[in-house]
Amino acid sequence: MNHLYYGDNLSVLRDSIRDETVDLIYLDPPFNSNASYNVLFKGPSGSDSAAQIEAFDDTWHWNDSAEAAFGDVVRSGNAAAATMLRAMRSFLGDNDMMAYLAMMAVRLLELHRVLKPTGSLYLHCDPTASHYLKILLDAVFGAKSYTNEIIWKRYGSHGNSKVFGRVHDVIFFYTKSDRFLFNTQYGTYDDSYVEERFRFKDSDGRRWAEQNLGNPAVRPNLQYAFKAKNGIVYECPGNGWKYTRERMQELDNQNRLHYPAKKDGRLRLKSYFDELQGPPAQDVWTDIGLLGGTSPERLGYPTQKPVALLERILNASSNPGDVVLDPFCGCGTTVHAAQKLGRDWIGIDVTHLAVGLIEKRLRDAFEGVQFITHGVPQDLEGARNLAARGRDDKNYYFEFEKWALSLINAQPGNLSKKGADKGIDGNLFFGARHEGRAIVSVKAGDNVGVAMIRDLRGVIEREGAQIGVFLTLTEPSRPMITEAAGAGQYEVPGLAGSVPRIQIVTIEQALALRDRAVKLPALRQDSFKRAAREVDSKAQGALDL
């Protein structure tokens, strides 16, 4: 069974994943110099939402957590990592970059621990911190374990750049030992190369190029006269033929030989273009572009990587049935690729919104997909337990709120980070340009009543929203249902049909129906788009944790 974890990946790695159980690790760790890493969605105008979950708000600043991570590395027993991190701190001081490196170092030690001796790690980053990360990787894995620095050209060009355009990311490829698995990957030939090299065509349109049939070395046993199907006898080249007489006859019977126009010309072999694998992939990747805004693969997650990028990595350094781990899995491209290619997988993320998105993405793309989500309620009893903890600890209350919103694919509201929430716990946008808005109010307490429905109605009128959703752990009373019905229906201008203006949705209903629990107009556009259905997913094996 595959596993999706909500929580800090350091805790998950330490508590839930055993030594040397993972075949391949891919990670794309965020850094606060690139604010888009923290943006899980965009507002209706396309700008970063001021009410987003800032999952890494306190993660990459020098504070007690960074100091603790630094101490863990120093006491880890890895002398190289400890020495290197001390040297970095001496050079950089106690700043955001140093906090990032301390947090990454302690996680890299854990990732090294869980990786099998035959395993590989790919760390994806931009050039902002790549030089520091490579030094840490050398310290943790050993300089001899460095295999490649892969350059991924993600953009075409930046016409308004005041310096050389920054169009690439860096992917560091390290291995646990010299016994690592690697399957050669192949790219595609340029059209100009195909036109120039494979300039001949058969009657059915198949392109081919001439290939020499002479042997590069002297081979007396391959020196013979060959009589072809056209009745002409061809004398062997000076060193002899490349193939035996029997193989030459097979090639002739398969119409793979090209007869020369002149009697004294050389017999040639037809090398068909459609039989070639393509050029072996090198360490500069220009054939996998960034997802465009109109790509059917794009789900609405700003830092989403193409599935093709992860497929190349997974195909190169794992086989079907192997275990793939992504400790910063974001919108879940790694686990999507792993599911598609028949690998077992472990995904970890620190935001409820990301975990909810991944769950939705997998269910949309793979019929009958099976996985276990850890760290979030799986049933009504689990939801009640999380809510109960929130009554004593405010942080747990907001965890409940964020989790509940993720069930219906809603964008979080202020969540106390930007001041008072003004009755707006979450938003659902709909319409071709997200011009429609449904405001979500989340209630985890036992005491819900009619006044709360009236308050929600007042909020949507104040905000100019079209719909209000009352998401409640406790079953609503009959007067609440009556009050909600009294708000009437919202009718989409110019379209037939309507939906309730105030909708009461229970957590139990949301657990069962997910985003289908809320009735929005037919022109709804989800905060995150539905992943396209994969038509040929592979069966998944068991994962031994």
XYZ file of C-alpha atoms in Angstrom:
545
model
C 0.000 0.000 0.000
C 1.211 3.537 -0.773
C 1.469 6.170 1.933
C 0.730 9.916 2.051
C 1.765 11.747 5.223
C 0.637 15.094 6.579
C 3.274 16.611 8.845
C 6.865 17.755 9.193
C 8.935 15.445 7.000
C 11.705 15.290 9.610
C 9.330 13.761 12.157
C 7.799 11.430 9.574
C 11.203 10.212 8.435
C 12.346 9.563 11.993
C 9.144 7.979 13.249
C 7.727 6.099 10.255
C 10.394 5.071 7.732
C 12.943 2.383 8.499
C 16.608 2.285 7.508
C 17.447 1.417 3.883
C 13.877 0.863 2.650
C 13.680 3.447 -0.162
C 15.019 2.983 -3.700
C 14.720 6.528 -5.033
C 14.292 9.956 -3.427
C 13.264 13.084 -5.301
C 12.954 16.354 -3.418
C 12.270 19.919 -4.450
C 12.720 21.787 -1.142
C 11.331 25.329 -0.930
C 13.480 28.303 -0.072
C 12.080 31.622 1.099
C 13.898 33.621 -1.585
C 11.342 32.155 -3.995
C 8.017 33.206 -2.535
C 6.068 31.196 -5.094
C 7.031 28.009 -3.295
C 4.645 29.042 -0.532
C 1.769 29.910 -2.839
C -0.552 26.951 -3.116
C -3.094 28.837 -5.171
C -3.787 32.162 -6.845
C -6.510 34.670 -6.142
C -9.257 35.399 -8.710
C -7.103 38.056 -10.376
C -4.212 35.641 -10.778
C -2.142 37.340 -8.088
C -0.870 35.626 -4.947
C -3.677 35.335 -2.433
C -3.140 37.358 0.736
C -4.989 34.664 2.667
C -2.895 31.694 1.568
C -1.492 29.127 3.950
C 2.110 30.147 4.473
C 3.347 26.707 5.405
C 6.973 27.765 5.631
C 6.343 31.143 7.255
C 8.614 30.397 10.217
C 10.596 27.508 8.791
C 13.446 29.293 7.056
C 14.330 31.953 9.643
C 17.017 31.613 12.288
C 15.133 30.734 15.443
C 14.991 27.977 18.057
C 14.027 25.402 15.418
C 17.016 26.301 13.259
C 19.302 26.161 16.288
C 17.899 22.738 17.195
C 18.454 21.472 13.641
C 22.028 22.750 13.729
C 22.595 20.937 17.021
C 21.126 17.701 15.640
C 23.612 17.768 12.771
C 26.560 18.503 15.057
C 25.583 15.552 17.275
C 24.662 13.243 14.383
C 27.933 11.365 14.202
C 28.521 12.509 10.623
C 31.725 14.464 11.188
C 31.870 15.783 7.626
C 28.353 17.213 7.777
C 28.953 18.735 11.215
C 32.246 20.315 10.148
C 30.783 21.698 6.946
C 27.717 23.161 8.654
C 29.900 24.848 11.297
C 32.024 26.369 8.513
C 28.913 27.617 6.702
C 27.599 29.220 9.904
C 30.942 30.900 10.483
C 30.788 32.335 6.972
C 27.077 33.161 6.654
C 26.117 34.012 10.218
C 22.697 33.367 11.721
C 20.489 34.431 8.829
C 17.704 32.982 6.661
C 20.091 31.129 4.352
C 21.830 29.508 7.288
C 18.487 28.477 8.773
C 17.553 26.891 5.453
C 20.847 25.001 5.267
C 20.587 23.747 8.859
C 17.019 22.554 8.242
C 18.094 20.854 5.004
C 21.217 19.252 6.502
C 19.351 17.415 9.241
C 16.806 16.167 6.690
C 19.499 15.033 4.248
C 20.995 12.913 7.026
C 17.641 11.179 7.493
C 17.171 10.739 3.746
C 20.611 9.137 3.518
C 19.599 6.761 6.327
C 16.391 5.535 4.660
C 17.971 5.106 1.207
C 18.977 1.611 0.129
C 22.646 0.966 -0.777
C 21.525 0.660 -4.407
C 19.414 3.820 -4.206
C 19.693 7.312 -5.641
C 18.704 10.839 -4.614
C 17.745 13.726 -6.909
C 17.644 17.176 -5.287
C 15.906 19.835 -7.385
C 16.701 23.507 -6.703
C 17.300 26.833 -8.390
C 20.734 28.514 -8.494
C 19.943 30.657 -5.426
C 21.230 28.040 -2.994
C 22.462 25.239 -5.268
C 26.143 25.818 -4.472
C 25.538 25.492 -0.739
C 23.314 22.447 -1.179
C 25.951 20.643 -3.237
C 28.485 21.137 -0.454
C 26.005 19.674 2.042
C 25.307 16.733 -0.250
C 29.033 16.085 -0.607
C 29.323 16.058 3.186
C 26.333 13.791 3.821
C 26.710 11.342 0.920
C 30.436 11.686 0.264
C 31.981 13.536 -2.663
C 32.448 10.257 -4.557
C 28.673 9.719 -4.508
C 28.132 12.796 -6.665
C 27.002 11.583 -10.081
C 25.557 14.476 -12.089
C 24.543 18.093 -11.980
C 21.562 18.097 -14.336
C 20.540 21.373 -15.932
C 16.824 21.540 -16.693
C 15.942 24.362 -19.076
C 12.464 25.256 -17.888
C 11.935 28.549 -19.764
C 12.554 29.671 -23.326
C 13.897 33.176 -22.733
C 13.290 36.312 -20.694
C 13.182 39.224 -23.093
C 13.076 41.927 -20.410
C 15.977 40.599 -18.338
C 18.637 43.138 -17.355
C 21.219 40.356 -17.101
C 21.586 36.995 -18.801
C 18.164 35.361 -18.605
C 17.737 32.869 -15.757
C 16.029 29.982 -17.524
C 17.208 26.831 -15.761
C 16.939 24.788 -12.586
C 19.564 22.469 -11.133
C 18.999 18.824 -10.205
C 21.771 17.139 -8.225
C 22.012 13.365 -8.684
C 23.718 11.448 -5.836
C 23.922 7.730 -5.118
C 24.254 5.811 -1.852
C 27.060 3.586 -3.202
C 28.695 2.480 -6.449
C 26.093 -0.317 -6.711
C 23.344 2.073 -7.789
C 20.710 1.265 -10.394
C 20.695 3.259 -13.611
C 18.628 2.724 -16.758
C 19.792 4.793 -19.720
C 17.136 7.230 -20.932
C 16.790 8.495 -24.471
C 15.765 11.827 -25.885
C 14.433 12.790 -29.291
C 16.254 13.824 -32.450
C 15.908 17.324 -33.855
C 13.780 17.543 -36.987
C 16.701 19.043 -38.913
C 18.880 16.060 -37.992
C 16.196 13.626 -39.124
C 15.747 15.434 -42.434
C 19.478 15.491 -43.104
C 20.485 12.066 -41.813
C 17.446 9.949 -42.787
C 16.859 11.394 -46.234
C 15.684 8.178 -47.939
C 12.141 6.806 -47.794
C 10.572 3.456 -48.652
C 7.355 3.334 -50.644
C 5.406 3.241 -47.359
C 7.066 6.455 -46.171
C 9.492 4.910 -43.644
C 12.638 6.992 -43.348
C 16.032 5.361 -43.441
C 19.717 6.132 -43.719
C 22.488 4.197 -45.418
C 24.819 2.262 -43.150
C 28.138 0.698 -44.085
C 28.161 -3.112 -44.209
C 31.959 -3.352 -44.165
C 33.714 -4.616 -41.048
C 36.033 -2.077 -39.362
C 38.555 -4.861 -38.563
C 40.061 -7.566 -40.763
C 37.797 -10.633 -40.464
C 38.913 -13.527 -42.743
C 35.916 -15.627 -41.679
C 33.552 -12.935 -42.993
C 35.146 -12.552 -46.394
C 32.817 -14.044 -48.995
C 30.930 -13.076 -52.143
C 27.251 -12.469 -51.437
C 24.521 -13.171 -53.977
C 21.531 -10.935 -53.285
C 17.862 -11.478 -54.217
C 18.322 -9.300 -57.288
C 20.667 -11.966 -58.674
C 23.785 -9.795 -58.462
C 26.860 -11.077 -56.659
C 28.542 -8.465 -54.460
C 32.199 -8.812 -53.570
C 32.996 -8.287 -49.908
C 34.644 -5.098 -48.629
C 38.379 -5.204 -47.926
C 38.116 -6.311 -44.288
C 35.108 -8.542 -44.823
C 31.394 -8.129 -44.166
C 29.982 -6.961 -40.847
C 27.650 -9.999 -40.680
C 27.726 -13.695 -41.424
C 26.351 -15.015 -44.717
C 23.242 -16.297 -42.909
C 22.558 -12.937 -41.309
C 23.102 -11.142 -44.608
C 20.548 -13.446 -46.192
C 18.045 -12.649 -43.409
C 18.544 -8.928 -43.939
C 18.032 -9.337 -47.675
C 14.844 -11.349 -47.156
C 13.582 -8.556 -44.875
C 14.297 -5.943 -47.583
C 16.868 -4.327 -45.290
C 19.586 -4.140 -47.968
C 19.956 -1.194 -50.321
C 21.256 -2.234 -53.761
C 23.618 0.238 -55.438
C 22.599 1.811 -58.725
C 25.952 0.944 -60.263
C 27.181 -2.656 -60.604
C 30.455 -1.797 -58.897
C 28.721 0.138 -56.123
C 28.664 -0.873 -52.456
C 25.827 -2.816 -50.877
C 24.378 -0.830 -47.937
C 22.201 -1.553 -44.902
C 18.971 0.361 -44.349
C 18.923 1.947 -40.864
C 15.298 2.881 -40.146
C 14.613 6.009 -38.092
C 11.552 4.586 -36.346
C 13.676 1.768 -34.879
C 16.098 4.081 -33.100
C 15.708 4.875 -29.405
C 16.903 8.424 -29.793
C 20.094 9.983 -28.456
C 21.010 8.991 -24.877
C 19.936 11.705 -22.433
C 22.832 13.893 -21.272
C 23.063 16.210 -18.259
C 21.384 19.171 -19.990
C 17.646 18.644 -20.478
C 16.039 20.961 -23.008
C 13.316 18.635 -24.274
C 10.989 18.876 -21.254
C 9.435 22.305 -20.956
C 7.711 23.992 -18.030
C 3.944 23.546 -17.971
C 2.223 26.429 -19.719
C -0.850 28.117 -18.348
C -3.075 26.331 -20.862
C -1.492 22.884 -20.464
C -4.141 20.235 -19.734
C -1.706 18.818 -17.170
C -1.634 22.022 -15.132
C -3.720 21.886 -11.965
C -3.283 25.487 -10.819
C -0.275 24.944 -8.547
C 2.417 27.541 -9.392
C 5.495 25.361 -8.819
C 4.012 22.239 -10.430
C 6.591 20.203 -12.351
C 5.787 18.263 -15.544
C 5.035 14.569 -15.077
C 7.494 13.907 -17.935
C 10.333 15.324 -15.828
C 9.597 12.951 -12.962
C 9.012 10.033 -15.342
C 12.528 10.466 -16.722
C 14.013 10.453 -13.219
C 11.931 7.497 -12.052
C 12.623 5.462 -15.186
C 16.346 6.165 -14.914
C 16.823 5.258 -11.254
C 14.061 2.824 -10.321
C 12.196 -0.196 -11.627
C 8.532 -1.203 -11.268
C 7.817 -2.205 -7.689
C 10.596 -0.032 -6.241
C 9.844 2.506 -3.494
C 9.945 6.221 -4.380
C 9.945 8.936 -1.695
C 9.183 12.657 -2.035
C 9.504 14.470 1.327
C 8.313 17.850 -0.067
C 5.613 16.547 -2.362
C 3.601 19.763 -2.906
C 0.943 19.062 -5.528
C 2.048 15.437 -5.889
C 3.716 15.169 -9.299
C 6.232 12.637 -7.981
C 3.599 10.340 -6.505
C 1.501 10.742 -9.667
C 4.448 9.630 -11.813
C 5.224 6.775 -9.412
C 1.638 5.544 -9.493
C 1.602 5.758 -13.286
C 4.874 3.825 -13.659
C 4.035 1.058 -11.198
C 6.282 2.156 -8.344
C 5.355 2.141 -4.669
C 5.509 5.603 -3.159
C 5.694 7.703 -0.002
C 4.692 11.371 -0.114
C 5.058 13.884 2.727
C 3.807 17.468 2.969
C 3.314 19.931 5.813
C 0.075 21.528 4.575
C -3.440 20.143 4.649
C -4.155 21.901 1.372
C -1.346 20.038 -0.411
C -2.356 16.681 1.062
C -5.975 17.270 0.056
C -4.897 18.261 -3.446
C -2.791 15.116 -3.826
C -5.658 12.912 -2.657
C -7.961 14.534 -5.196
C -5.357 14.366 -7.963
C -4.737 10.654 -7.478
C -8.426 9.778 -7.320
C -9.140 11.818 -10.433
C -6.255 10.317 -12.420
C -6.285 6.671 -11.339
C -9.450 4.650 -11.106
C -9.508 2.491 -7.978
C -6.233 3.926 -6.637
C -5.413 2.783 -3.110
C -3.272 4.591 -0.556
C -3.255 5.446 3.140
C -3.189 9.043 4.355
C -1.536 9.502 7.751
C -1.817 12.425 10.155
C -5.293 13.608 9.167
C -8.726 12.355 10.223
C -10.014 9.518 8.092
C -13.491 9.285 9.581
C -15.969 11.202 11.710
C -14.448 9.971 14.967
C -11.019 11.200 13.892
C -12.517 14.585 13.014
C -14.111 14.826 16.448
C -10.804 13.994 18.127
C -8.995 16.725 16.174
C -11.742 19.214 17.018
C -11.596 18.247 20.706
C -7.868 18.970 20.809
C -8.620 22.351 19.253
C -10.724 23.329 22.241
C -7.618 23.211 24.418
C -5.007 24.285 21.884
C -5.738 27.050 19.376
C -3.194 25.635 16.929
C -5.186 22.407 16.736
C -8.364 24.395 16.067
C -6.785 25.961 13.006
C -5.490 22.538 11.962
C -9.084 21.296 12.042
C -10.203 24.306 10.046
C -7.534 23.838 7.368
C -8.249 20.118 7.143
C -12.014 20.666 6.830
C -11.509 23.189 4.022
C -9.254 20.750 2.169
C -12.112 18.214 2.078
C -14.186 20.441 -0.191
C -11.218 21.815 -2.147
C -11.647 25.299 -0.652
C -8.939 27.911 -0.381
C -8.240 28.898 3.230
C -9.159 32.303 4.571
C -6.988 34.314 6.937
C -6.564 31.501 9.508
C -5.632 34.135 12.139
C -2.362 34.954 10.338
C -3.538 38.230 8.822
C -5.745 39.450 11.655
C -9.438 38.835 12.234
C -11.003 36.517 9.654
C -14.196 38.614 9.447
C -16.276 35.452 9.286
C -14.395 34.124 6.241
C -12.704 30.804 6.941
C -12.391 29.803 3.292
C -13.372 30.554 -0.283
C -14.537 28.625 -3.307
C -14.324 30.463 -6.607
C -16.325 29.571 -9.686
C -16.824 30.885 -13.185
C -14.606 30.950 -16.245
C -12.472 33.659 -14.599
C -13.218 32.798 -10.977
C -15.575 35.756 -10.857
C -18.070 33.885 -8.658
C -17.361 33.376 -4.964
C -18.657 31.079 -2.240
C -17.625 31.958 1.322
C -17.043 29.052 3.707
C -17.620 29.184 7.459
C -16.170 26.239 9.440
C -17.575 25.237 12.827
C -15.977 22.545 15.003
C -18.013 23.108 18.170
C -21.111 21.377 19.527
C -23.133 24.559 19.924
C -24.279 25.610 16.478
C -27.459 27.520 15.904
C -29.612 29.746 13.742
C -27.625 32.861 14.603
C -24.579 31.423 12.827
C -26.572 30.969 9.622
C -27.752 34.577 9.872
C -24.155 35.702 10.449
C -22.989 33.830 7.320
C -25.775 35.421 5.306
C -24.622 38.831 6.503
C -21.017 38.051 5.511
C -21.864 37.062 1.922
C -23.988 40.213 1.546
C -21.204 42.383 2.962
C -18.587 40.760 0.715
C -20.762 40.694 -2.385
C -20.385 36.916 -2.628
C -22.977 34.756 -4.320
C -23.034 31.691 -2.038
C -22.325 30.781 1.572
C -21.244 27.334 2.809
C -21.688 26.408 6.470
C -19.290 23.497 7.078
C -20.105 21.937 10.436
C -18.955 19.000 12.521
C -22.283 18.948 14.402
C -25.526 18.033 12.686
C -27.621 21.161 12.009
C -30.935 21.729 13.749
C -34.207 22.010 11.844
C -34.431 25.786 12.479
C -30.935 26.160 10.963
C -32.018 24.250 7.853
C -35.142 26.420 7.597
C -33.098 29.607 7.991
C -30.673 28.509 5.258
C -33.542 27.674 2.908
C -34.985 31.128 3.539
C -31.937 32.697 1.887
C -33.282 31.522 -1.446
C -31.507 30.360 -4.574
C -28.628 31.750 -6.569
C -29.348 31.815 -10.284
C -26.504 32.251 -12.738
C -27.312 35.154 -15.057
C -28.089 33.895 -18.549
C -28.066 30.232 -17.540
C -30.797 27.847 -16.556
C -30.743 26.230 -13.127
C -29.933 27.434 -9.622
C -28.241 26.367 -6.381
C -29.041 27.168 -2.738
C -27.626 30.513 -1.675
C -26.808 29.183 1.807
C -25.705 25.532 1.987
C -25.163 23.522 5.150
C -22.592 20.736 4.676
C -21.636 18.388 7.489
C -18.126 17.041 7.937
C -19.594 13.552 7.509
C -20.979 14.552 4.107
C -17.677 16.196 3.143
C -15.761 13.044 4.094
C -18.008 10.981 1.828
C -18.469 13.370 -1.121
C -15.392 15.623 -0.939
C -15.719 18.583 -3.331
C -19.039 17.218 -4.622
C -20.610 18.018 -1.242
C -20.984 21.672 -2.221
C -23.420 22.544 -4.994
C -21.944 25.225 -7.194
C -23.111 26.375 -10.642
C -22.275 24.152 -13.596
C -19.725 26.703 -14.787
C -17.603 26.045 -11.713
C -13.838 26.189 -12.113
C -12.087 24.460 -9.214
C -9.323 26.128 -7.230
C -7.308 23.215 -8.588
C -8.280 21.579 -11.852
C -9.176 17.935 -12.133
C -6.248 15.741 -13.127
C -6.730 13.914 -16.418
C -7.554 10.236 -16.071
C -4.561 7.973 -16.645
C -5.733 5.097 -18.828
C -2.945 2.607 -18.158
C -1.969 2.753 -14.494
C 0.023 -0.136 -13.111
C -0.969 -2.305 -10.169
C 0.767 -1.401 -6.926
C 2.540 -3.816 -4.637
C 2.868 -3.772 -0.878
C 5.179 -1.288 0.833
C 7.216 -2.526 3.782
C 7.794 0.354 6.178
